PDB file of C-alpha atoms in Angstrom:
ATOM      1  CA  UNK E   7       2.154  11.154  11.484  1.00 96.00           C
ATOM      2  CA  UNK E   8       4.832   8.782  11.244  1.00 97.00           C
ATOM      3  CA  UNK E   9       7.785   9.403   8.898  1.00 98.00           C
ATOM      4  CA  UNK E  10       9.410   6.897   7.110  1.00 98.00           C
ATOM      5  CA  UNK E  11      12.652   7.626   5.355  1.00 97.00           C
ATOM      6  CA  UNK E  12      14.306   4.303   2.958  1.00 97.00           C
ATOM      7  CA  UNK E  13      17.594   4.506   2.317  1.00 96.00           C
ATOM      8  CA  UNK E  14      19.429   4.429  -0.580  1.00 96.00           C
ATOM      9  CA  UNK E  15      16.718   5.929  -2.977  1.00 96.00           C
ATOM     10  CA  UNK E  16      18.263   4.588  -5.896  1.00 96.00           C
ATOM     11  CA  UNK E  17      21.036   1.252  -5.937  1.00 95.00           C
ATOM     12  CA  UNK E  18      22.815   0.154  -9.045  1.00 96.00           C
ATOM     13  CA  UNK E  19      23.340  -3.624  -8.303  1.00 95.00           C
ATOM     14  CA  UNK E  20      24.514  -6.933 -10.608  1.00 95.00           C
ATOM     15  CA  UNK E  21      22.447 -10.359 -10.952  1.00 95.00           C
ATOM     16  CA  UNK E  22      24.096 -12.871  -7.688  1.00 95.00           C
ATOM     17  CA  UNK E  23      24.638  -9.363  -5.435  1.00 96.00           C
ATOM     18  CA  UNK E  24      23.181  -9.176  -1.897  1.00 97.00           C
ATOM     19  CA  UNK E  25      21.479  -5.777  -1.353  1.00 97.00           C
ATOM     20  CA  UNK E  26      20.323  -4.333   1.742  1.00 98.00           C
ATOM     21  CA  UNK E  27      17.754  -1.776   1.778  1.00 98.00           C
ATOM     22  CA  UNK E  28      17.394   0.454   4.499  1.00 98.00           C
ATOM     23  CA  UNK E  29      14.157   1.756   6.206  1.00 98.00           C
ATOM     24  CA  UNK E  30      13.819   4.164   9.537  1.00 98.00           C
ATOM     25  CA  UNK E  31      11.155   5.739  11.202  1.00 98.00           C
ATOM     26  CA  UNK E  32      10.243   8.635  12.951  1.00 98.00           C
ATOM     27  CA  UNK E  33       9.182   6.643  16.243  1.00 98.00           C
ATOM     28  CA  UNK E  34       9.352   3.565  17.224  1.00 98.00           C
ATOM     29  CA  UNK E  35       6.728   1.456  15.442  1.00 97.00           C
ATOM     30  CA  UNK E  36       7.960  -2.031  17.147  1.00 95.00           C
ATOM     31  CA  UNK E  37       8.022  -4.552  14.109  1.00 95.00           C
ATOM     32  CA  UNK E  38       4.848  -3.031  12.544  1.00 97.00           C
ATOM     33  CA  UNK E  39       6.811  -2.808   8.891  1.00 98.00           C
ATOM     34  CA  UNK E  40       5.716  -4.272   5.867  1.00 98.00           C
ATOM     35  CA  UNK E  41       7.895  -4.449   2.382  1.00 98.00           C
ATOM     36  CA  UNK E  42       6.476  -3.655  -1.093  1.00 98.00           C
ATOM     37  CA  UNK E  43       8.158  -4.976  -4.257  1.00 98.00           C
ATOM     38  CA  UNK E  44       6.588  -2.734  -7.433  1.00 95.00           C
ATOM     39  CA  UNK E  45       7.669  -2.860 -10.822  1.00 94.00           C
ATOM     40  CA  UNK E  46       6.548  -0.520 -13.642  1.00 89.00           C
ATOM     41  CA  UNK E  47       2.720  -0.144 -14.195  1.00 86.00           C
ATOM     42  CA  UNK E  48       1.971  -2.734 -11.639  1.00 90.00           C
ATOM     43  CA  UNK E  49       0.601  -2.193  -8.529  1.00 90.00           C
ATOM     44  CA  UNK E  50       2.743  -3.264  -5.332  1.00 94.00           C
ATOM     45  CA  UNK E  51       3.069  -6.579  -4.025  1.00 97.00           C
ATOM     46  CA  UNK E  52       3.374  -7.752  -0.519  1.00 98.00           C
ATOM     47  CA  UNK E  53       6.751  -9.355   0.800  1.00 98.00           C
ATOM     48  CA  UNK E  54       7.550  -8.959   4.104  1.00 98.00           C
ATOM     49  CA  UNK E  55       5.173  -8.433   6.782  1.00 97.00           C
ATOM     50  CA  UNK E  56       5.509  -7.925  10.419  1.00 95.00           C
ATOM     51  CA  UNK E  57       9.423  -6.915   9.785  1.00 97.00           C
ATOM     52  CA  UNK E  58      10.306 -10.240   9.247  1.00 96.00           C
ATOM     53  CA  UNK E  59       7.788 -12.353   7.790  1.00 96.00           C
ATOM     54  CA  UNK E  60       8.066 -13.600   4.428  1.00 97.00           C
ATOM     55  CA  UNK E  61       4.604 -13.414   2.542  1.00 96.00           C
ATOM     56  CA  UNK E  62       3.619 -17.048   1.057  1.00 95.00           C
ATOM     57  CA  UNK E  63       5.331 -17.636  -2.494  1.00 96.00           C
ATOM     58  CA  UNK E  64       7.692 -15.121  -2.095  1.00 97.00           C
ATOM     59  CA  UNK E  65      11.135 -16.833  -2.689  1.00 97.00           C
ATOM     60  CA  UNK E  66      13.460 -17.175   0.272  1.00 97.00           C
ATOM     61  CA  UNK E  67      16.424 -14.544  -0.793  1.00 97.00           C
ATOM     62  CA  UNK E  68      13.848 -12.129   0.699  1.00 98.00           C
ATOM     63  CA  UNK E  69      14.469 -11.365   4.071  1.00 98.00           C
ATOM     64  CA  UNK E  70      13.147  -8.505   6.619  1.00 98.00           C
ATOM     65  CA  UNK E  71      14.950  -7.982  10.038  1.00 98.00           C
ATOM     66  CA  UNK E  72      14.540  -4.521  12.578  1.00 97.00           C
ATOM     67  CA  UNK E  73      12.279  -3.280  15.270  1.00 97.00           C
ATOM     68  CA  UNK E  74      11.839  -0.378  16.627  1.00 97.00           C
ATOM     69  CA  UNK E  75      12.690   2.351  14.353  1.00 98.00           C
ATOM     70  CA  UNK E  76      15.167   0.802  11.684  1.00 98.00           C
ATOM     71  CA  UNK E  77      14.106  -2.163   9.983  1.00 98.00           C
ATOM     72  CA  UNK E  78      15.974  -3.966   6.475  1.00 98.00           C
ATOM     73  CA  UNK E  79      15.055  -5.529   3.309  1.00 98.00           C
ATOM     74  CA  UNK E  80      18.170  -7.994   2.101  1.00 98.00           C
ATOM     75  CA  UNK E  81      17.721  -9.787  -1.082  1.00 97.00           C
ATOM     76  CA  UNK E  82      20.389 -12.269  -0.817  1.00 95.00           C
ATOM     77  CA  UNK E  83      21.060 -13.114  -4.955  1.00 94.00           C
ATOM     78  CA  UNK E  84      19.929 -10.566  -6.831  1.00 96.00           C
ATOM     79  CA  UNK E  85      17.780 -11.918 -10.173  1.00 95.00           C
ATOM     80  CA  UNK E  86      16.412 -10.400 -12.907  1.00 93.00           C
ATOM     81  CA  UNK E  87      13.306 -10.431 -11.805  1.00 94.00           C
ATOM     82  CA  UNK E  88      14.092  -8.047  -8.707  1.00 96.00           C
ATOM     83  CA  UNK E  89      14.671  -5.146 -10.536  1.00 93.00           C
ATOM     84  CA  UNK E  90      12.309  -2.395  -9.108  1.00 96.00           C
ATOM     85  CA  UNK E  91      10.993   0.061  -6.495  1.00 96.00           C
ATOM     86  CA  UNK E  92      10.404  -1.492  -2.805  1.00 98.00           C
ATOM     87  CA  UNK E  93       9.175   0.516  -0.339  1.00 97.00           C
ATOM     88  CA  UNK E  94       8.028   0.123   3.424  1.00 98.00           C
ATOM     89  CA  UNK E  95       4.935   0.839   5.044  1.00 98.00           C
ATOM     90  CA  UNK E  96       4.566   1.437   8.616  1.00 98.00           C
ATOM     91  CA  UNK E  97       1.012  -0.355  10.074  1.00 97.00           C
ATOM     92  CA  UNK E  98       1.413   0.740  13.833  1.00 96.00           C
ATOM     93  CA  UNK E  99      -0.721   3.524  13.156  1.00 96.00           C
ATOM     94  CA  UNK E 100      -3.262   5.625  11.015  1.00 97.00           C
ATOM     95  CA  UNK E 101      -2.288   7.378   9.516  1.00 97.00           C
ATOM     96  CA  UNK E 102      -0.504   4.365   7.710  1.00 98.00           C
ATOM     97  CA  UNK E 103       2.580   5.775   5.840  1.00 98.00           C
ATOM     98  CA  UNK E 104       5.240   4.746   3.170  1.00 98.00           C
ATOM     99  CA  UNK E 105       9.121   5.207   2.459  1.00 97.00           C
ATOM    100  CA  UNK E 106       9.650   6.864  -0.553  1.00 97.00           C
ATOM    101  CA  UNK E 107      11.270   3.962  -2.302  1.00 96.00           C
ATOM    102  CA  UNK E 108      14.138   2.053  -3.671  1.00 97.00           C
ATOM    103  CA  UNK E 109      14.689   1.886  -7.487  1.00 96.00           C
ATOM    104  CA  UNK E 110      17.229  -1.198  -7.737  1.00 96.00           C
ATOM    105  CA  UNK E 111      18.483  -1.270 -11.183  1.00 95.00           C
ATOM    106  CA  UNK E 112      20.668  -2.969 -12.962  1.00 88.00           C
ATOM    107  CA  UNK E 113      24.370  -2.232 -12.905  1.00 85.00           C
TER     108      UNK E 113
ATOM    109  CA  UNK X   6      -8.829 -16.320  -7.678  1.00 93.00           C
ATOM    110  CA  UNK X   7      -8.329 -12.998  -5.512  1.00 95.00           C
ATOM    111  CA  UNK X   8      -9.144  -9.567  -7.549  1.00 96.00           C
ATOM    112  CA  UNK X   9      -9.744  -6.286  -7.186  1.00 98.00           C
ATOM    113  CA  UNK X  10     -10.599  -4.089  -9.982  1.00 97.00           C
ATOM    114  CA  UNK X  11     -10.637  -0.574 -10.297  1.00 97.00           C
ATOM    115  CA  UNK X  12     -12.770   1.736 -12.348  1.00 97.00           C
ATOM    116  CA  UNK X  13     -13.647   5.534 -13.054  1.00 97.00           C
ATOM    117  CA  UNK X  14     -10.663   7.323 -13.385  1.00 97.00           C
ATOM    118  CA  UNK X  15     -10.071   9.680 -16.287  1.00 97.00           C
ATOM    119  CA  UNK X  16      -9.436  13.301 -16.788  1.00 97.00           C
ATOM    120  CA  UNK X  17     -11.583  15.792 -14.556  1.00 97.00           C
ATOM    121  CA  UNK X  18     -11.395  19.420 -13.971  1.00 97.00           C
ATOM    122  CA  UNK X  19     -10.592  21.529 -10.407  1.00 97.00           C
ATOM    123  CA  UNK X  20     -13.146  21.448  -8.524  1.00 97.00           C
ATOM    124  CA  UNK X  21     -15.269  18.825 -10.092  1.00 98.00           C
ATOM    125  CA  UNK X  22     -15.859  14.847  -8.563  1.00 98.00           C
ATOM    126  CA  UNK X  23     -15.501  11.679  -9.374  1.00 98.00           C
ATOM    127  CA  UNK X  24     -16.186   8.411  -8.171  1.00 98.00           C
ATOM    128  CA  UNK X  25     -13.631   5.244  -8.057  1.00 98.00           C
ATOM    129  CA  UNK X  26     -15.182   1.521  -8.250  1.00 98.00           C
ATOM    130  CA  UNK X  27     -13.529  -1.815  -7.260  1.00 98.00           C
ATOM    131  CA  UNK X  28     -15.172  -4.597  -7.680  1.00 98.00           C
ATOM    132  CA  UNK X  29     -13.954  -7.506  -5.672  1.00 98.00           C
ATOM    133  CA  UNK X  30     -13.988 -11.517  -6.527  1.00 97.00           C
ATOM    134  CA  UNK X  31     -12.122 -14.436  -5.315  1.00 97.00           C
ATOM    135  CA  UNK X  32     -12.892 -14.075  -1.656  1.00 97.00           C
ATOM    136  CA  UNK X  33     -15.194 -13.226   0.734  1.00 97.00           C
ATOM    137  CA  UNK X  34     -15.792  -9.369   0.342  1.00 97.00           C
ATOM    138  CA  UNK X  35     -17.706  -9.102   3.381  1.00 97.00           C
ATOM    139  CA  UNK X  36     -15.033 -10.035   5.722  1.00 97.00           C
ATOM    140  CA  UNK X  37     -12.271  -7.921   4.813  1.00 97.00           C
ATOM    141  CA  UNK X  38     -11.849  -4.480   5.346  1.00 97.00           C
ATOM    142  CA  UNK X  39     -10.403  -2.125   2.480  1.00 98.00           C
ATOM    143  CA  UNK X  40      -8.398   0.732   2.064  1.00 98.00           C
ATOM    144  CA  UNK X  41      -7.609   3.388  -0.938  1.00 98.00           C
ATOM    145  CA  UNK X  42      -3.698   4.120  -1.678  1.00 98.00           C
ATOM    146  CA  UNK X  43      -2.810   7.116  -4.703  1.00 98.00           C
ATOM    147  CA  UNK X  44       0.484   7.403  -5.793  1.00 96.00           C
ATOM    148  CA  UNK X  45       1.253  10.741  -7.407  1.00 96.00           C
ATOM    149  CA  UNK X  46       3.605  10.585 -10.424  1.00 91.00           C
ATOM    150  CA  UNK X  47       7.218  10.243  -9.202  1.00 88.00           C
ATOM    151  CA  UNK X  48       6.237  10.629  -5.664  1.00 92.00           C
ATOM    152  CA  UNK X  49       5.609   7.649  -3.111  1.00 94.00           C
ATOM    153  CA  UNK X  50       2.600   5.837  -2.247  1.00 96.00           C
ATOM    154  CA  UNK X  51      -0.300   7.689  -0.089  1.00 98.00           C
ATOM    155  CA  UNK X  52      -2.438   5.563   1.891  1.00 98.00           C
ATOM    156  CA  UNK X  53      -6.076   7.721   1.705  1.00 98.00           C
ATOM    157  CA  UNK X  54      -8.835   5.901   3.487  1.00 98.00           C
ATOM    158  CA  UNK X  55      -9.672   2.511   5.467  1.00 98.00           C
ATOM    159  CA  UNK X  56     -13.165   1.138   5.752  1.00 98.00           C
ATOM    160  CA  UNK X  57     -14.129  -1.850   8.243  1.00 97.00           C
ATOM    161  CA  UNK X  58     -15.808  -5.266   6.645  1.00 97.00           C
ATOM    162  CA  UNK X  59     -18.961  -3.684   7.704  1.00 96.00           C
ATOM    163  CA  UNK X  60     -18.429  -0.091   6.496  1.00 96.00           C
ATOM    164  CA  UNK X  61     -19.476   1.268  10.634  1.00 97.00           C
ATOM    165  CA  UNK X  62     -15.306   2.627  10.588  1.00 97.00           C
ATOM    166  CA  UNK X  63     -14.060   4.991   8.204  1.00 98.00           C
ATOM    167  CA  UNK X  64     -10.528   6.421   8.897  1.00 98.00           C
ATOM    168  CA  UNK X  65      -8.870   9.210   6.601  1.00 98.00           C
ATOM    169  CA  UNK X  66      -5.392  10.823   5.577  1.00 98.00           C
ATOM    170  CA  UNK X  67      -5.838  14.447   6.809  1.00 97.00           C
ATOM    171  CA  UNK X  68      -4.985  15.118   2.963  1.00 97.00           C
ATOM    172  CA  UNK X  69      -8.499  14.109   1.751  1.00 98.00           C
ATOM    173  CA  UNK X  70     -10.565  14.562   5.068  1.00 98.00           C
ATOM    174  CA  UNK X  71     -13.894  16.183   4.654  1.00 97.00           C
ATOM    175  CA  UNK X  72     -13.545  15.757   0.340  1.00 98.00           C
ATOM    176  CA  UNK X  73     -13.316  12.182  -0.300  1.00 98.00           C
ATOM    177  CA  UNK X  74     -15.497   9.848   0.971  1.00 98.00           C
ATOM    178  CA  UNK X  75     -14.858   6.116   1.254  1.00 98.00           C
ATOM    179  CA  UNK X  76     -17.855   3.466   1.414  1.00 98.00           C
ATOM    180  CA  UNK X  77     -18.901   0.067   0.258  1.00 98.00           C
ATOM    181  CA  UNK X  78     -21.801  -2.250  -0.926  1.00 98.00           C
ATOM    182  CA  UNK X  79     -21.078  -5.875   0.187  1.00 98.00           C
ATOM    183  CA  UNK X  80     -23.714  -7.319  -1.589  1.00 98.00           C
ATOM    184  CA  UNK X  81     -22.644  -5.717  -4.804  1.00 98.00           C
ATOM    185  CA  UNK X  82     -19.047  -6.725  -3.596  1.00 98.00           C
ATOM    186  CA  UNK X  83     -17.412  -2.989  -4.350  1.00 98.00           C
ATOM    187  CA  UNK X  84     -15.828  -0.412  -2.600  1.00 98.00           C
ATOM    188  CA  UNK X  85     -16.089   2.880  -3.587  1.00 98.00           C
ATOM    189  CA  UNK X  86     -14.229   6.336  -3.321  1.00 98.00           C
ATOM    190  CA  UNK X  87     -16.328   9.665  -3.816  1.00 98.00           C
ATOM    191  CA  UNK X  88     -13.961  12.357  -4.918  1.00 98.00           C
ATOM    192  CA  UNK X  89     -14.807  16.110  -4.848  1.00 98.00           C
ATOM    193  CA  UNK X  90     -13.454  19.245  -4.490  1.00 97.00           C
ATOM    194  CA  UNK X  91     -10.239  18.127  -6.584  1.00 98.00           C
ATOM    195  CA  UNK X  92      -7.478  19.621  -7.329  1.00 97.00           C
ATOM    196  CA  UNK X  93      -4.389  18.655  -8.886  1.00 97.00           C
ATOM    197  CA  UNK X  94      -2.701  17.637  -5.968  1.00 96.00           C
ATOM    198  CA  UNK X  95      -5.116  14.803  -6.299  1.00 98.00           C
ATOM    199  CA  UNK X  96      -3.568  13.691 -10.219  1.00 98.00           C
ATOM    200  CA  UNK X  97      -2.392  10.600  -9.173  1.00 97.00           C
ATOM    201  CA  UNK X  98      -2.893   6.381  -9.918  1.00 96.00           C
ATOM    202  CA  UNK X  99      -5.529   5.677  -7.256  1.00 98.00           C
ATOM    203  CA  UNK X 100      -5.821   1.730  -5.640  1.00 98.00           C
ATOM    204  CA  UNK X 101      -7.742  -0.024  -3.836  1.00 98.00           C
ATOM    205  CA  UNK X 102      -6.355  -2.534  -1.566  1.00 98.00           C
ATOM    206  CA  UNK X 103      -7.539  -5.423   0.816  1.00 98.00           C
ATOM    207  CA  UNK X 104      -6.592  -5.410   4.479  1.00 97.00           C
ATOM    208  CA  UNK X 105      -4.884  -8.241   5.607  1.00 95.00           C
ATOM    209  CA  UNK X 106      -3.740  -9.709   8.642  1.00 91.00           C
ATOM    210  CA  UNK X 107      -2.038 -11.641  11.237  1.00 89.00           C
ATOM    211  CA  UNK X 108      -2.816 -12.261  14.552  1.00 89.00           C
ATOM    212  CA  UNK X 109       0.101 -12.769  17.039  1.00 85.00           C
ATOM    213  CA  UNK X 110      -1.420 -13.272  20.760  1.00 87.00           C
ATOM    214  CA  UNK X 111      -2.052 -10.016  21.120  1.00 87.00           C
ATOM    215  CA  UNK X 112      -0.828  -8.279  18.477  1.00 88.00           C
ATOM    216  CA  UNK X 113      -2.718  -7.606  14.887  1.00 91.00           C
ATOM    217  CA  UNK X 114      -0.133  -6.935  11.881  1.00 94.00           C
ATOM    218  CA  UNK X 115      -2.043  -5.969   8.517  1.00 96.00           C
ATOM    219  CA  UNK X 116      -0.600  -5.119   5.149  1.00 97.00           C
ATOM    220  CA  UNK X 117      -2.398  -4.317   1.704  1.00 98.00           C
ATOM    221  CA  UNK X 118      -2.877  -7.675   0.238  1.00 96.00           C
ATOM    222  CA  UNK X 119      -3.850  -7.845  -3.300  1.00 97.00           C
ATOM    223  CA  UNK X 120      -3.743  -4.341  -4.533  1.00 97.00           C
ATOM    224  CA  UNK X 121      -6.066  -3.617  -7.601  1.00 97.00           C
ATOM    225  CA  UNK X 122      -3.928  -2.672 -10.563  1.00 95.00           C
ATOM    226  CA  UNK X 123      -5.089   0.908 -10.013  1.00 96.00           C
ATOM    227  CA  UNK X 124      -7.247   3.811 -12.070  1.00 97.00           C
ATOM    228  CA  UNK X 125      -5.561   7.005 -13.140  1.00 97.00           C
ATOM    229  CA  UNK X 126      -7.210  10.219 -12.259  1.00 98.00           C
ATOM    230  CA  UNK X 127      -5.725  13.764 -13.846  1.00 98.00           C
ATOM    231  CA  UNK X 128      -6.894  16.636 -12.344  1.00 98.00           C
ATOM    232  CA  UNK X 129      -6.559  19.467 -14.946  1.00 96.00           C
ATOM    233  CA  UNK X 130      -8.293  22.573 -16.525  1.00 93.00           C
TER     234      UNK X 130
END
């Protein structure tokens, strides 16, 4: 199975800070990466696809770059809203497999 | 618009089953095929099982092969999950999720897209 491993696990960050989120696999999965955004008692939601695709209606200051085996999430200007877990998900392969998350809180 | 609903969760005790429900609306249920993710408490997500549009693939985590058993009914637009044999490894927030995807030349990207807002199972005695 593929291993994911995200970097940092946890991130204390302000509203207007960039934050990059790190994500690296165990072999090299090309750009087969997708980013999660969850927040408490929600289920996740879809914002990057294909490493650097940004998923229709999600706003801009997402961004996904990598291939291979290390891949980012950069949210340019922190809001609010963006407090909570993200987590990658590797689709070259069943078994498909997840990071372990990011909780980005608020500083 | 697009939803996925989840059902049949509860409280259940090693060794027993259960079956999860989602029932689909918004799209075309018949086109897309779905997948079960858990997600233990505190731990990350689990992908668990993929079936095609047409229910002729099944694919499983090794976790869950041979005691879970994924399957749908398009004209009742649902996907199940057949539990049994649990433990309480299995405790967990169980979803169902729609495959989607993107095809580059050659290339087919997929990601879950919606996710159900998910059923809690607890495995306990």
């Amino acid at each position: 199975d593929i291993r994911m491993t995200q970097s940092p696990s946890s991130l204390s960050a302000s509203v207007g800070d960039r934050v990059t989120i790190t994500c690296r696999a165990s072999q090299n999965i090309s750009n087969y990466l997708n980013w999660y955004q969850q927040k408490p008692g929600k289920a996740p939601k879809i914002l990057i696809y294909a490493a650097s695709s940004l998923q229709s209606g999600v706003p801009s200051r997402f961004s996904g770059s990598g291939s291979g085996t290390g891949f980012t999430l950069t949210i340019s200007s922190l809001q609010p809203e963006d407090f909570a877990n993200y987590c990658c998900q590797q689709s070259f392969s069943i078994p498909y497999t997840f990071g372990q998350g990011t909780k980005l809180e608020i500083k | 618009q697009v939803q996925l609903v989840e059902s049949g969760g509860g409280v259940v005790q090693p060794g027993r089953s259960l079956r999860l429900s989602c029932a689909a609306s918004g799209f075309t249920f018949s086109s897309f095929d779905m997948h079960w993710v858990r997600q233990a408490p505190g731990k990350e997500l689990e992908w668990l099982a993929f079936i095609s549009y047409d229910g002729s693939q099944k694919y499983y985590a090794d976790s869950v092969k041979g005691r879970f058993t994924i399957s749908r009914d398009n004209s009742k637009h649902t996907l199940y999950l057949q539990m049994n044999s649990l433990t309480t490894e299995d405790t967990a927030f169980y979803y169902c999720a729609r495959d989607h995807d993107y095809i580059w030349g050659d290339y087919r990207f997929n990601w879950f897209d919606p996710w159900g807002q998910g059923t809690r199972v607890t495995v306990s005695s």
